[in-house]
Amino acid sequence: MKIKFKLIAVAALIMLSGAFKVNAQRKAKAHAPVPQLGKSTLKQVIAAMTLQEKSKLVVGMGFKMPGVPAPVKGEKPKAVDIGGFKLPPSDPEAYEIPEKVPGAAGRTHAIARLGIPSITVSDGPAGVRIEPKRPNDNKTYYATAFPVGTLLASTWDTAMVRKVGVAFGNEVREYGIDILLAPALNIHRNPLGGRNFEYYSEDPLVAGSMTAAIVKGIQSNGVGTSIKHYAANNQETNRNSINTIVSERAMREIYLRGFELAVKTSQPWTVMSSYNKLNGTFTSQRRDLLTGILKNEWGLRGFVMTDWFGGQDAVAQMNAGNDLLMPGNPDQSDAIVAAVKSGQLSMQQLDANVERILKVILISPTFTKYKYSDKPDLAGHAKVSRMAAAQGMILLKNDGSVLPLSVNKRVAVFGNTSYAPIAGGTGSGDVNKAYSVSLAEGFNNMGYKVQEALAKAYKDYIADAKSKQPKQQNFFMLPPPIPEFDPTDFILKEADGADEAVITVGRNAGEGRDRKLENDYYLTFGEKALIANVSKAFHDKGKKVVVVLNIGGVIEVASWRDQVDAILLAWQPGLEGGNAIADVVSGKVNPSGHLATTFAMDYKDEPTAKTFPGTPEAKPEQVTYDEGVYVGYRYFDTYKVKPAYEFGYGLSYTKFKLSDIAVSAPDFKGKVTVKATVTNTGDVAGKEVVQLYLSAPAKNIDKPEQELKAFVKTGLLAPGQSQFLVFTLRASDLASFYTSKSAWIADAGEYKVKVGTSSRNIEKTVSFTLAKDIVTEKTNTALTPVTPVEEWKGKQ
């Protein structure tokens, strides 16, 4: 019995000792320092996070949207209908925790115990979008309205666009923002796209190059960007539910190519997935798109966020690799927690999403405790905006060299928009700016004598009309444009008293809806009458008429252009627009912009005219891209359809000559170079855009007539001065995507190199031969349509 008792006693002592050890370990663990972001490894920080904390980090904390009431405290948040779009419930924290930057688009959740701060994101593509007024603060916080994307692309000058980015990024940083929700680079598939002004081009090389340039400029300030909307978001009609049906080849060659170039060459901190479905599945829920292509194939180092309220299934989005759900609501976090517990979402996937977000937070201004000033260099940035605007304006017509116009002229200025300028588009692309210089003001500043009685009549009319407009409810629901003022009583008098007439035609569009044909793509009755009547009166007196287009997207020009002497496409040029227009009209700046999107003779000539914005017509549910790769000039050039103004087109006040165009070798071996010399043969200094197009052999698959493969904007060339250019073509530039082989392949055969100043103005064609096929890249099968798309054939 004594032995048994001793054994029991020893066992008890051993158990007691073990209990002491466990308790000691628990106490030691309780008193151990909690991992801190930036001091501990990411692995340690993530391991220390609770499931609830992880679910918070991958879901934004909501945002305050103008016109949307705050959730009632103590009640479950409710969905809100705004402009026909049902917003999901808001996170009460968005209203309870003061914003770091009022008017910003959203924030992430902070996890204070782990040293993880909340970071702030803000719109927009043409300037920082924040509220100008703050509670209990008399100061006004303005931002620079830079030229819109269509104008920046028209510069064909990546160095200039990068300068814009540097100025842009300074405002992002100095206003305490971490990530700018821009730039946007979706393709101009159809001219009625409501957000085309934000986007750059119908061509992915131009779009990707401009995106990379501005991203590098913005991010040089130590702040981030979010390139958007990934992908195939080419319309606003039913944008939250439209099912885009498109082949993998068209996706990879047209709609993804610009994103690929931007990701590989500029590494944006984030990419924003789009609203639409792609071949039946929301883009934010497609793993092949977000993880397979974007992260694995292209090597994105940053994270992916949704567009605001995008997608439907938070768990599917997490599994797809859509790392951050914005602006976020508590239901999404709850769904993620439940999915991990049920096994529907693995902790490994959630941790991967968390890690990508933390890596970006680590380099953010908020984490590095940058002391922002709230005082960016707005005056300096206005100069950059003006310079870029002038460089991107396009001289479409200049009969008899009516432009440049001497500054001592008396000018009769017609058109509402001459006095009420459109600096940029609407919605999240709008900017709260301190001012916007009108064309009339710019002319006065330049020294032109603007006819005063006419100007006063326009100003009075516009002021009265604005006072009667309904109050704007939100940034989706804008008041209708003011009808064009009828200056009939002034026209004959001005034709006698003024030296020249300038007419401005204005157009605006934005987020939430696409443009219309009547009174938008086509001129209104009032605008047609204005151009006809002014042109007749002034021409009868032997005087000239200039039209300035203050527009964000393409309009019809062919039916009225012969009535006027000159047309300047000023796009939407930012807050210094009037001064920039005056710079070009006066000759202070020689126009050097070229079209990055085609102007058709008529809408019916557009390749997507019959399918945009989808079917059924009353409320489109799906849109089929049956034109395949034949978008923009690829269609017009291949199908021999004459445009009003072709892709790459642009006039100058001087003349240029391309010469000595030659290819480095007759046979392709790894790469070839193409050399050319451009010479200013005119009388004034100017810049030229030189473009290289490639015609590839089409022995196995259908291919466009030609595709842009390289371009350059020259420096400012004095009369008689030349610049030597060298373009390099590599195997990847020759390749097309073969869906059946999941590969990019350069086909053997003859390649024709065309060098010119537009897609239709080719100076010389040279060629080289590829001896055998080259597989330049293998990919995984992705984005397969549920049913095959019957695509057009251009040459067969």
Coordinates of N, CA, C and O in Angstrom, one line a residue, residues 71-77 92 96:
P71 N -26.1 55.8 -41.2 CA -26.9 54.8 -40.6 C -27.4 55.3 -39.2 O -26.7 56.0 -38.5
V72 N -28.6 54.8 -38.8 CA -29.1 55.2 -37.5 C -28.4 54.4 -36.4 O -28.4 53.1 -36.5
K73 N -27.9 55.1 -35.4 CA -27.2 54.4 -34.4 C -28.1 53.4 -33.6 O -29.2 53.7 -33.3
G74 N -27.6 52.2 -33.4 CA -28.3 51.2 -32.7 C -29.2 50.3 -33.6 O -29.7 49.3 -33.2
E75 N -29.4 50.8 -34.9 CA -30.2 50.0 -35.8 C -29.2 49.3 -36.8 O -28.2 49.8 -37.1
K76 N -29.7 48.2 -37.4 CA -28.9 47.5 -38.4 C -28.9 48.4 -39.7 O -30.0 48.8 -40.1
P77 N -27.7 48.6 -40.2 CA -27.6 49.4 -41.4 C -28.5 48.9 -42.6 O -28.6 47.7 -42.7
P92 N -21.3 51.5 -40.0 CA -21.4 52.7 -39.1 C -20.1 53.3 -38.7 O -20.1 54.5 -38.5
E96 N -18.8 57.1 -37.6 CA -18.5 57.3 -36.2 C -17.0 57.7 -36.0 O -16.7 58.5 -35.1

